[in-house]
Coordinates of C-alpha atoms and ligand atoms in Angstrom, one line a residue:
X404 CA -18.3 12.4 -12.0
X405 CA -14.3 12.3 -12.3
X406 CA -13.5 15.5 -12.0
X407 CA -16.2 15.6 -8.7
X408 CA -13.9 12.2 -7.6
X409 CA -10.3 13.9 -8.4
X410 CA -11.8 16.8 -6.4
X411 CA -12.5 14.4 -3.1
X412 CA -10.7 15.4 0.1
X413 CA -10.0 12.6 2.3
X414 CA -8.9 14.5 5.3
X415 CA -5.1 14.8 3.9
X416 CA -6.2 17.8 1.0
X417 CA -6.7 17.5 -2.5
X418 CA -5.6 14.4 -4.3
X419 CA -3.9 15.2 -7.1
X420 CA -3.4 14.1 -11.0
X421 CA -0.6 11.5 -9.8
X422 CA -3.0 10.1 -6.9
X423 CA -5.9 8.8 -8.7
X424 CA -6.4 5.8 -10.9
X425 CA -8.7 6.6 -13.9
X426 CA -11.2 4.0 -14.6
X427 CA -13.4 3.4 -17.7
X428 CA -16.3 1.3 -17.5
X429 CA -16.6 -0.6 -21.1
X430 CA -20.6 -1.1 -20.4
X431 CA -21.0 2.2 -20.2
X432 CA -18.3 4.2 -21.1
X433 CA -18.2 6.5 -18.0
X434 CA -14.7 7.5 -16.8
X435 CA -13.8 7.6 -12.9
X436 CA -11.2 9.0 -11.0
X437 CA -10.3 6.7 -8.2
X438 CA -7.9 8.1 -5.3
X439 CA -4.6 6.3 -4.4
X440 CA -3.8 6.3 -0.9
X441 CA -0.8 4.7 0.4
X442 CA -0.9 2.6 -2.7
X443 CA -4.3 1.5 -1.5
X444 CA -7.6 2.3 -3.8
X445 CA -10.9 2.1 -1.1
X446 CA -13.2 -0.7 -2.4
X447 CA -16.2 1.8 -1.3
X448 CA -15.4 4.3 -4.2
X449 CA -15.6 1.6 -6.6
X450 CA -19.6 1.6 -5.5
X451 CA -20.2 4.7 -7.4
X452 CA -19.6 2.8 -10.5
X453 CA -23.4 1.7 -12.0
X454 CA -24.5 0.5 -15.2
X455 CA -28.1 2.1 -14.1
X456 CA -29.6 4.1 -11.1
X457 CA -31.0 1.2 -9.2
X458 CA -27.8 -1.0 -9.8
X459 CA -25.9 -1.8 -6.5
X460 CA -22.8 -0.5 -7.8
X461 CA -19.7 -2.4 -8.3
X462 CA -17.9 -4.6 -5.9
X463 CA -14.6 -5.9 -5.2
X464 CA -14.2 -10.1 -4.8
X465 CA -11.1 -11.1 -2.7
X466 CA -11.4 -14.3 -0.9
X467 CA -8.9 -14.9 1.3
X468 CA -8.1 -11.2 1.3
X469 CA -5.3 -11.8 -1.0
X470 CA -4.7 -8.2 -2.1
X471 CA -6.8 -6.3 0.5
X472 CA -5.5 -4.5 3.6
X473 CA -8.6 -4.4 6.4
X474 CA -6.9 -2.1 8.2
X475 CA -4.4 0.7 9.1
X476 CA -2.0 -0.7 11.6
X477 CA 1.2 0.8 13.6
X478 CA 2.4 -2.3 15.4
X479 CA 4.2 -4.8 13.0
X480 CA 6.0 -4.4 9.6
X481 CA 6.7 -7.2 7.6
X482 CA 8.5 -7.1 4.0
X483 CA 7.7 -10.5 2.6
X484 CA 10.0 -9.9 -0.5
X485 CA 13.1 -9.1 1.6
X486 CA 12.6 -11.2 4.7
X487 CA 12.1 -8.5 6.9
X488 CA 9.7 -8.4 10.5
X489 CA 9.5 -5.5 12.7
X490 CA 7.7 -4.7 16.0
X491 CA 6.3 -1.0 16.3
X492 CA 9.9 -0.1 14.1
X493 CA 12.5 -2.5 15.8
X494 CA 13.8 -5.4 14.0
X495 CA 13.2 -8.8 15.4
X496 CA 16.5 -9.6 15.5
X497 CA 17.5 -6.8 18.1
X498 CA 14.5 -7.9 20.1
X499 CA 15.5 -11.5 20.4
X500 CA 18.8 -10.5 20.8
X501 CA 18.1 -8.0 23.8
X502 CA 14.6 -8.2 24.9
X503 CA 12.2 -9.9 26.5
X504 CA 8.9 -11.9 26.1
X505 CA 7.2 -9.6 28.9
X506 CA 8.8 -5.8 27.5
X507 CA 7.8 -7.0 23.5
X508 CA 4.5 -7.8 24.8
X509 CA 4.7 -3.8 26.5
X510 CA 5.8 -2.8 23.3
X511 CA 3.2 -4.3 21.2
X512 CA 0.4 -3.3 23.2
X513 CA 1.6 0.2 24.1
X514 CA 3.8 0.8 21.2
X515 CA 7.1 1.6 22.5
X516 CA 9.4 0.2 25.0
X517 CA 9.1 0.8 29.0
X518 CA 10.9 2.6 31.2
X519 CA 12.9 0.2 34.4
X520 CA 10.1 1.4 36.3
X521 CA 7.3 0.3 33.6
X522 CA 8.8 -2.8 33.0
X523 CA 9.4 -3.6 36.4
X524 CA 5.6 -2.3 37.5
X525 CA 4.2 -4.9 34.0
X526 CA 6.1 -7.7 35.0
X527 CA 4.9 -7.2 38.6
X528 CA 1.3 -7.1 37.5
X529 CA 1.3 -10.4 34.8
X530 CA 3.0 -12.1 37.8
X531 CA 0.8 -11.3 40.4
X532 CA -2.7 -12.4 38.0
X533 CA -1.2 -15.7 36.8
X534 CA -3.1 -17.6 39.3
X535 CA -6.9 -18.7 37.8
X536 CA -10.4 -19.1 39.9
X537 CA -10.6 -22.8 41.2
X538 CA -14.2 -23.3 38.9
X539 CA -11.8 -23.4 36.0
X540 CA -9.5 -26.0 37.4
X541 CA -12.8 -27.9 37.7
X542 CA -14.0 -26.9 34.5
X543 CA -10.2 -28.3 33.1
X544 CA -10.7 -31.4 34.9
X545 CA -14.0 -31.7 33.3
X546 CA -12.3 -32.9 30.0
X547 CA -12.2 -36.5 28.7
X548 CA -8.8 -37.4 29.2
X549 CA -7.1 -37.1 25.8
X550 CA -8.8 -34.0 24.9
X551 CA -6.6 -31.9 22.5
X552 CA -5.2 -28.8 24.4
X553 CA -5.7 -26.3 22.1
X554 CA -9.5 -27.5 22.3
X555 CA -9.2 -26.6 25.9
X556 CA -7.8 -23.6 26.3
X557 CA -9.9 -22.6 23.8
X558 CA -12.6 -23.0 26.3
X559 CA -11.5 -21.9 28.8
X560 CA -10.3 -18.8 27.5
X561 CA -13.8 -18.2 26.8
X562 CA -14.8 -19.3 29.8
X563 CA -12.2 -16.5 31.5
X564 CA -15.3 -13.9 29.9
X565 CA -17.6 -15.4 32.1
X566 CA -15.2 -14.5 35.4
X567 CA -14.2 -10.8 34.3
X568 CA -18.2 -10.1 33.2
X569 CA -16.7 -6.2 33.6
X570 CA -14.5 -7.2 30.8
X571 CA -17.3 -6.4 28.1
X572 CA -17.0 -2.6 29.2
X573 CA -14.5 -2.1 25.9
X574 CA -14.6 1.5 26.4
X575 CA -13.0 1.7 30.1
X576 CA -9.2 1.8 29.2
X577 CA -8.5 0.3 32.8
X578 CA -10.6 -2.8 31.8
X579 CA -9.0 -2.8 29.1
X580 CA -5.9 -3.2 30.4
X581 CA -6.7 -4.9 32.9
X582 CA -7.8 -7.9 30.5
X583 CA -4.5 -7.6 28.5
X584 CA -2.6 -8.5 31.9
X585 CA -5.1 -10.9 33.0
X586 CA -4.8 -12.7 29.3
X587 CA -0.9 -12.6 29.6
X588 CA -0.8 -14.2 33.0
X589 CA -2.7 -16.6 32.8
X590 CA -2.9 -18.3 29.0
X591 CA 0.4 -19.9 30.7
X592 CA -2.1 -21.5 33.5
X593 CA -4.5 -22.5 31.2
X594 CA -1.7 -24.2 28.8
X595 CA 0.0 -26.4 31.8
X596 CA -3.5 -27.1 33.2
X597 CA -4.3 -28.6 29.9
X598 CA -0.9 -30.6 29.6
X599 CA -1.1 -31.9 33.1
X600 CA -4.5 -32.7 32.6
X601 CA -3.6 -35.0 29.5
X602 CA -1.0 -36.4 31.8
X603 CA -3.5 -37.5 34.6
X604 CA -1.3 -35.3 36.7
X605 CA -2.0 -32.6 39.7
X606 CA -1.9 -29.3 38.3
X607 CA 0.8 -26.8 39.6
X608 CA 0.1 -23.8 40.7
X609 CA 2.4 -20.6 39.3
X610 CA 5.4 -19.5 40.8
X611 CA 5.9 -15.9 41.5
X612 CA 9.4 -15.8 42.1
X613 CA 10.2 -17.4 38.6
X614 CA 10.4 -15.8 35.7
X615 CA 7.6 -15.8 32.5
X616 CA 9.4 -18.6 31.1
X617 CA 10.5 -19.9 34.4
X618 CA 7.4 -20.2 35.7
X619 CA 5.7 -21.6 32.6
X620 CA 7.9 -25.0 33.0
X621 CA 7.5 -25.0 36.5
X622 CA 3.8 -25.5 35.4
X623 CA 4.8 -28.3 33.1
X624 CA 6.9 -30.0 34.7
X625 CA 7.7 -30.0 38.5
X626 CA 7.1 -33.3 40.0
X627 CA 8.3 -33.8 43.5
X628 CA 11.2 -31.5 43.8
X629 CA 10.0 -28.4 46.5
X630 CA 10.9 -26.1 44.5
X631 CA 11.4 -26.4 40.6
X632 CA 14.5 -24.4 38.9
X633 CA 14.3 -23.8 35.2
X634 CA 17.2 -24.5 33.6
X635 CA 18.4 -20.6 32.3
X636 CA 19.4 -22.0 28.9
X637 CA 15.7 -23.6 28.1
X638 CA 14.2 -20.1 29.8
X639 CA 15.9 -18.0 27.3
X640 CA 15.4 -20.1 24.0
X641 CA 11.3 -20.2 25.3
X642 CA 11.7 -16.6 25.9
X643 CA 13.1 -16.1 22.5
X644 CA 10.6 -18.3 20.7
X645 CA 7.7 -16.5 22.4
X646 CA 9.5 -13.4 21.2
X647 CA 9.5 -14.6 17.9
X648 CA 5.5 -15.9 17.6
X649 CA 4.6 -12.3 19.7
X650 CA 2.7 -10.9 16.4
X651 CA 2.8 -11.3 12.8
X652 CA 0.2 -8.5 11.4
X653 CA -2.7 -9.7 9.9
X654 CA -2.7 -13.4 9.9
X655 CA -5.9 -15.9 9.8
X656 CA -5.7 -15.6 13.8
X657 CA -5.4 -12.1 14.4
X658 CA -7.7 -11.0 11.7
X659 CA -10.4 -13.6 13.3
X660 CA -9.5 -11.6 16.4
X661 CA -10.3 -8.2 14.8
X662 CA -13.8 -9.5 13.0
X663 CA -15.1 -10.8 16.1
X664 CA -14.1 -7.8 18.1
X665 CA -15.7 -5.7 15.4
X666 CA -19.1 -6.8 17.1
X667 CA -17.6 -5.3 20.3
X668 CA -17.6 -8.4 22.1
X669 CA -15.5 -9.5 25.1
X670 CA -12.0 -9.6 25.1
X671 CA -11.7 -13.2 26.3
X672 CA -14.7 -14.0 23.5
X673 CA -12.8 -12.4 21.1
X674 CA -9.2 -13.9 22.2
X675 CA -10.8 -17.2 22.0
X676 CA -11.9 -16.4 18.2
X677 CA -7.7 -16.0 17.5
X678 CA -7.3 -19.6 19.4
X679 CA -9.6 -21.1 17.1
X680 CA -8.0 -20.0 14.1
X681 CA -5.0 -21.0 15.5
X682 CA -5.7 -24.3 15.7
X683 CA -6.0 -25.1 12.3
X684 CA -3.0 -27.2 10.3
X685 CA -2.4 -24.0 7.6
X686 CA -1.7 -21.9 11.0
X687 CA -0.5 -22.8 14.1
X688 CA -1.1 -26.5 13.9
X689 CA 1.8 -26.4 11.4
X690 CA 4.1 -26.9 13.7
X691 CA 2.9 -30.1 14.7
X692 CA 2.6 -31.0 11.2
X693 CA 6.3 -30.7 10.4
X694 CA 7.1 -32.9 13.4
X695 CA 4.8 -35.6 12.0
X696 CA 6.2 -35.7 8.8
X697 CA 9.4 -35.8 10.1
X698 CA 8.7 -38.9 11.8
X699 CA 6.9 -40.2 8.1
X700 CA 10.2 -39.4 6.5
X701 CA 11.5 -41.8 8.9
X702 CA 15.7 -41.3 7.5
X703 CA 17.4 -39.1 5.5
X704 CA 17.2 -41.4 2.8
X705 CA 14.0 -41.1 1.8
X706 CA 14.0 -37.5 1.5
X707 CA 14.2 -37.4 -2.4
X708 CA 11.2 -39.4 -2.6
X709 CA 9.1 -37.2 -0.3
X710 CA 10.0 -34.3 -2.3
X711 CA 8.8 -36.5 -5.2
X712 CA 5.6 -37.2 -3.5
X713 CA 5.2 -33.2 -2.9
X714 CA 6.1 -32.3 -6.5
X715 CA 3.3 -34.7 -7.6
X716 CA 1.0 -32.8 -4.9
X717 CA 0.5 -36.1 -2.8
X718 CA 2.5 -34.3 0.4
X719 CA 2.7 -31.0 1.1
X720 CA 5.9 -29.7 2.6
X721 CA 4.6 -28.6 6.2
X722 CA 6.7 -25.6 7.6
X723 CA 7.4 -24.4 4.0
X724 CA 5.7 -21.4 2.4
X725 CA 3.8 -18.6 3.6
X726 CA 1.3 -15.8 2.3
X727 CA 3.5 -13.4 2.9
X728 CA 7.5 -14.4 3.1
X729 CA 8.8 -14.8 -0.4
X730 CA 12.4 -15.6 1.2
X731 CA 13.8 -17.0 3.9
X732 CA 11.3 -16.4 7.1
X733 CA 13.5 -14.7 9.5
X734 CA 11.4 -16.5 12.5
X735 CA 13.0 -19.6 10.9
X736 CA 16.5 -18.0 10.7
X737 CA 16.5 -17.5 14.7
X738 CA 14.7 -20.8 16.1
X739 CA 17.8 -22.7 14.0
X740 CA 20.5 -20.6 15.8
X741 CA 18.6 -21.7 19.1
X742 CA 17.7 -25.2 18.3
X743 CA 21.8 -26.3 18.8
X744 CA 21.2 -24.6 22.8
X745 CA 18.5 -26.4 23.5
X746 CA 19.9 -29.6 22.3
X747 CA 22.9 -29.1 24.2
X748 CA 20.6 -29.2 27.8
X749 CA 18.3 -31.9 26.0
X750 CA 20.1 -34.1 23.7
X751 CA 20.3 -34.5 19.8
X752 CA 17.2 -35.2 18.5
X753 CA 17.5 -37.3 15.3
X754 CA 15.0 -35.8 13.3
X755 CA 17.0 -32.8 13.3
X756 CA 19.2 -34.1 11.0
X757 CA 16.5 -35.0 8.3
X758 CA 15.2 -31.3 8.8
X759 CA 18.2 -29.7 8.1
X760 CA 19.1 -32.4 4.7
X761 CA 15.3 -31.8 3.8
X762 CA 15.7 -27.7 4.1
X763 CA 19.2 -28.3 1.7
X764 CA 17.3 -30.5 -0.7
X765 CA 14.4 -28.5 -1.4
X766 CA 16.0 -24.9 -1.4
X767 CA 18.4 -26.6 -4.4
X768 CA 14.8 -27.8 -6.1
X769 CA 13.3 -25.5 -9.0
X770 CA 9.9 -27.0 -8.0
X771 CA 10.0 -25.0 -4.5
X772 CA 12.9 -22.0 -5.4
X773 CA 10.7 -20.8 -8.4
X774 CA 7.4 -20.6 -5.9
X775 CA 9.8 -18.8 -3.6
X776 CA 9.1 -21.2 -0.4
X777 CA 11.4 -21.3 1.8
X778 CA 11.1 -22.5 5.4
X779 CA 8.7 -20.7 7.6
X780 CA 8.5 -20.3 11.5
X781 CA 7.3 -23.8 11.9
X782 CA 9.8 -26.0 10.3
X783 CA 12.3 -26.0 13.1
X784 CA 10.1 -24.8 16.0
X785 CA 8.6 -28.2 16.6
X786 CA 12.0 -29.4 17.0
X787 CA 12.8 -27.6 20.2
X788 CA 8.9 -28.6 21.8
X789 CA 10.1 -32.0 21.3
X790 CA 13.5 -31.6 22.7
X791 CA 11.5 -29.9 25.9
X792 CA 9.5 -33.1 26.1
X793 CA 6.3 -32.0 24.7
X794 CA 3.7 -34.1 23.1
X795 CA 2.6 -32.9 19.6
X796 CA -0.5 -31.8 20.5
X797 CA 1.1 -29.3 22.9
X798 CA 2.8 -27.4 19.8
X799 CA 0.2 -25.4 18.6
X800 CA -0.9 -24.3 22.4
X801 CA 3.3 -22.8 22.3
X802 CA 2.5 -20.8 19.7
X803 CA -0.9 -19.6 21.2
X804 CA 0.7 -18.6 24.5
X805 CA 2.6 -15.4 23.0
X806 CA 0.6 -14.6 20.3
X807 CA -2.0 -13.5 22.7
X808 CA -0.3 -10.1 23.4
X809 CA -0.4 -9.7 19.8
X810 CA -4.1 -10.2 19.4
X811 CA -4.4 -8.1 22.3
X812 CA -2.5 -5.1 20.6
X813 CA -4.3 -5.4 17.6
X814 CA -7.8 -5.4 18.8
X815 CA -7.0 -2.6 21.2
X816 CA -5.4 -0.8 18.1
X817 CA -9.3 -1.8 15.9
X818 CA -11.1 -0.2 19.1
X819 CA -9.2 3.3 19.2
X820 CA -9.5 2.9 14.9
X821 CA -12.4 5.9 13.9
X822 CA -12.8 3.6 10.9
X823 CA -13.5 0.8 12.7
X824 CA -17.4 -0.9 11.8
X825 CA -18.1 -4.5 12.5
X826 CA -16.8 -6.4 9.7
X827 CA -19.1 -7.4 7.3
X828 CA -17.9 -9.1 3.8
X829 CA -20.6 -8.9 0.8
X830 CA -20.9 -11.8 -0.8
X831 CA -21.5 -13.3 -5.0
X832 CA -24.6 -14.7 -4.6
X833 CA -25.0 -17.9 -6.4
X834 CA -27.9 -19.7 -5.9
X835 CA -31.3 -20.1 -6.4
X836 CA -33.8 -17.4 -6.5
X837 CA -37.2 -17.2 -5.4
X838 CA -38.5 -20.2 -6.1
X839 CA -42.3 -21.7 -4.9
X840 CA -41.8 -23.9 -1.2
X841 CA -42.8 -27.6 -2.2
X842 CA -45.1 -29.8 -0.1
X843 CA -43.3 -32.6 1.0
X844 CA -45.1 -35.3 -0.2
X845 CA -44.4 -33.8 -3.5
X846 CA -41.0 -33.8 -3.3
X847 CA -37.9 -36.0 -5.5
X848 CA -34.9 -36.5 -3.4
X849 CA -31.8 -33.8 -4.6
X850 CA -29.3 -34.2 -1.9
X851 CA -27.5 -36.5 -0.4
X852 CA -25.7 -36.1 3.6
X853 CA -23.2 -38.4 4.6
X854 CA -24.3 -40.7 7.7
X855 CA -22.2 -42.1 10.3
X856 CA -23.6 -45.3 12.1
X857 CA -21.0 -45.2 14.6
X858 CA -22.0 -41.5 15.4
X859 CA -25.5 -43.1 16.0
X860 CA -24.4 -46.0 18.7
X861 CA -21.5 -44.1 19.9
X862 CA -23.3 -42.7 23.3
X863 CA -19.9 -40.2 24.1
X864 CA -20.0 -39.0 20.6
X865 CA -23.8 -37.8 21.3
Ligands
CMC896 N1 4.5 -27.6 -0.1 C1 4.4 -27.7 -1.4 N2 3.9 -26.8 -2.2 C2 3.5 -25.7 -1.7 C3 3.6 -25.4 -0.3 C4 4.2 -26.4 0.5 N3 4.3 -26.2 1.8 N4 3.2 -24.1 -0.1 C5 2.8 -23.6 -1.3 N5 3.0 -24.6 -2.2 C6 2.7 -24.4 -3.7 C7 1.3 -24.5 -4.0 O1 0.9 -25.8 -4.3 C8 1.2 -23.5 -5.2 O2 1.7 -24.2 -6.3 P1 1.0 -24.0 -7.8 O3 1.0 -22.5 -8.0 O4 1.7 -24.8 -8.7 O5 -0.4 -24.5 -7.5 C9 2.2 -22.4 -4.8 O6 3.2 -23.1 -4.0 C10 1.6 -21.2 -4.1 O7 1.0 -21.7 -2.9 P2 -0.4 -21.2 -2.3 O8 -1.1 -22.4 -1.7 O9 -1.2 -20.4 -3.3 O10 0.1 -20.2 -1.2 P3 -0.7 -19.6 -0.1 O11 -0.2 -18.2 0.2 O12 -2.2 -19.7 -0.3 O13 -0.4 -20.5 1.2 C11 0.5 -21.5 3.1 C12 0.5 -20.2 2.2 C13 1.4 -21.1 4.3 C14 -0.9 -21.9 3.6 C15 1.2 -22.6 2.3 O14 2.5 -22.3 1.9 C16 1.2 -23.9 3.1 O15 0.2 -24.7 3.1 N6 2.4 -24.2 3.8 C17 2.4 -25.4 4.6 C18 1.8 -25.1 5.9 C19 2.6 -24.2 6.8 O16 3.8 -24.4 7.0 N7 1.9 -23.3 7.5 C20 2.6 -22.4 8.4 C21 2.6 -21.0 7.9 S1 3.7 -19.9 8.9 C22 2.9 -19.8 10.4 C23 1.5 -19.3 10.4 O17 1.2 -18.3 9.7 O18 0.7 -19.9 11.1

């Protein structure tokens, strides 16, 4: 059995002695040669290993996918340990630095960076689909009136599947396409909608002659003026946060992205998958967690006794920490060189002073230096939303808006993947087993669900 294993050619010739990891198994003493690829072992070769014929073989258990890669990817590089993130090769800072939102997202999703011609031919395209069909204006409007916009756009990104029905044709490379630019142009729409819906206001139709950014606080904000001119300072620093949000490998959001569009769905269904990982607090909705515990901080002062509160687990630092930076996120490093340019068009904002005493404090702290968390993408990007005017809700819909090239990179990258399957976890079972269905009358009460009266009376809650 080993020396058959040892023997195995995976398509790049025979493995040899220094490629395989020899495994004994204790119950039964059998020895197995595992290969080592890319410092990877495959889960599936770990089947082979049986106490008996009929057993099912061994397994793997990873929740939370700690220590498995799902995939083999091209498009971004991080190194966790040293701080590093790259898009298909070039280094963050260089992008944000020369690029922008529009040729990363031509990058990510085609792997390398446009000709004038492309670029100009790309942008020409996302500007010319940013408009939506009027049903989803109606469907917006359709919302109660505080409705949380990440809960819309949700929707109505999913909805979009139901308006591109040619979308679900995965294997035509020009529908293909043609959803990445359709996604691109108008996630912005869909974002302002949402806003200006919360706002009671009229929606605003896009501007082609503005640019990405331009055009995206048009959207937001134009009131009466005829026509609305984005300030060029606030257009670069969006442009340079959406830069920065773009991709980030296999996060909860992209890798909800990929499982979903394992099953071959929809682009929009499965874009709308990413969205709703997106929206939770661990994710995207950090962002809008740091600002609220800024505002809980209330004053510099009380900063050691919030750390306190953390150390004893009461708080967790929001925009702190992350699966895979073990130093300084270099997102974080960025959005702080921009947040003094955008305060200089908006004003100070106060709590930017607690941030900044609350970074100091807890990178001198042994609690948080010897878990290795440092600040993370979110701790400072909240800061500029709320020097653009944005509510909190808003936050998380920001960091939605770029990632969506992204998610679009990676789940055109699953479909070309040979390896590709639709993703399918095994499971530990641990519960009862074939047990003998009891009559009701015959039955003692075991369980107990939690009951709401105000979810009975309540006739909006349903
Ligand atoms: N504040 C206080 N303690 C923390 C924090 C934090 N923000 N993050 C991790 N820890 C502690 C944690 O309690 C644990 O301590 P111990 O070993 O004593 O139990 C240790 O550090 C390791 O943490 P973990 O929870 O095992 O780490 P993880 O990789 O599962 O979680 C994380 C990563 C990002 C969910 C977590 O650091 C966190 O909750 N951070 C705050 C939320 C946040 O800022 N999220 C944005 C992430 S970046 C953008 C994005 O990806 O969406």
């Amino acid at each position: 059995m080993a020396e058959e294993q040892a023997q195995r050619d995976d398509g790049g010739g025979l493995a040899t002695a220094r490629d395989t990891l020899t495994v004994t198994d204790n119950r039964t003493g059998e020895t197995y040669d595992i290969e080592v690829t890319d410092g990877t072992v495959r889960a599936m070769d770990f089947r082979q290993i049986k106490v008996a014929e009929d057993d099912f073989g061994l397994m793997t258990y990873d929740p939370a996918f700690m220590n498995t890669a799902s995939c083999r990817s091209s498009i971004c590089f991080i190194d966790g340990e040293a701080g590093v993130l790259e898009y298909r090769g070039y280094p963050i800072e260089q992008l944000c630095g020369q690029s922008t939102y529009l040729e990363v997202a031509y990058l990510l999703i085609y792997g390398e960076l446009p000709t004038e011609e492309q670029l100009d031919e790309w942008v020409f395209e996302i500007t010319h689909h940013t408009f939506v069909h009027e049903n989803i204006k109606k469907f917006v409007e359709g919302f109660r009136y505080d409705a949380h916009p990440m809960g819309m756009l949700l929707a109505t990104i999913g909805a979009l599947s139901t308006f591109y029905p040619d979308a679900k044709n995965i294997d035509d490379t020009l529908e293909r396409h043609m959803a990445a630019v359709r996604l691109i142009a108008k996630v912005p729409t869909l974002a302002a909608f949402a806003y200006r819906h919360n706002l009671g206001l009229p929606y605003v139709y896009p501007d082609n002659d503005l640019s990405y950014p331009g055009n995206f606080l048009s959207m937001m904000f134009k009131m009466t003026e005829t026509k609305y001119e984005p300030d060029p300072r606030l257009e670069r620093a969006l442009d340079v946060l959406w830069i920065l949000h773009a991709d980030h490998e296999q996060n909860c959001s992209t890798n909800a992205v990929r499982g979903v569009g394992s099953s071959e769905v929809d682009p929009y269904s499965a874009m709308a998958a990413g969205v709703a990982a997106l929206y939770g607090p661990l994710h995207g909705g950090a962002n809008e967690q740091v600002v609220r515990m800024l505002e809980r901080i209330e004053s510099v002062e009380n900063i050691p006794g919030f750390l306190e509160r953390v150390k004893n687990r009461e708080e967790r630092l929001m925009g702190f920490g992350h699966r895979v930076y073990k130093n300084y996120d270099p997102r974080a490093r960025i959005i702080k060189e921009h947040v003094d340019q955008v305060f200089a068009v908006t004003g100070r904002n106060p709590k930017l002073d607690i941030a900044v005493e609350l970074e100091k404090r807890a990178l001198d702290d042994e609690y948080f230096t010897s878990r290795k968390l440092y600040p993370n993408v979110d701790f400072y990007s909240g800061l500029i939303y709320e020097a653009l005017n944005l509510p909190t809700d808003m936050f998380t819909v920001m960091f939605a808006i770029p990632r969506t090239s992204g998610w679009i990179a990676q789940w055109d990258e699953m479909l070309e993947d040979e390896e590709t399957k639709i993703a399918r976890p095994r499971q530990i079972y641990t519960g009862a087993r074939t047990r003998d269905y009891t009559p009701i009358g015959e039955r003692t009460q075991l369980t107990d669900k939690p009951t709401a009266e105000t979810h009975l009376i309540d006739p909006a809650a349903g």
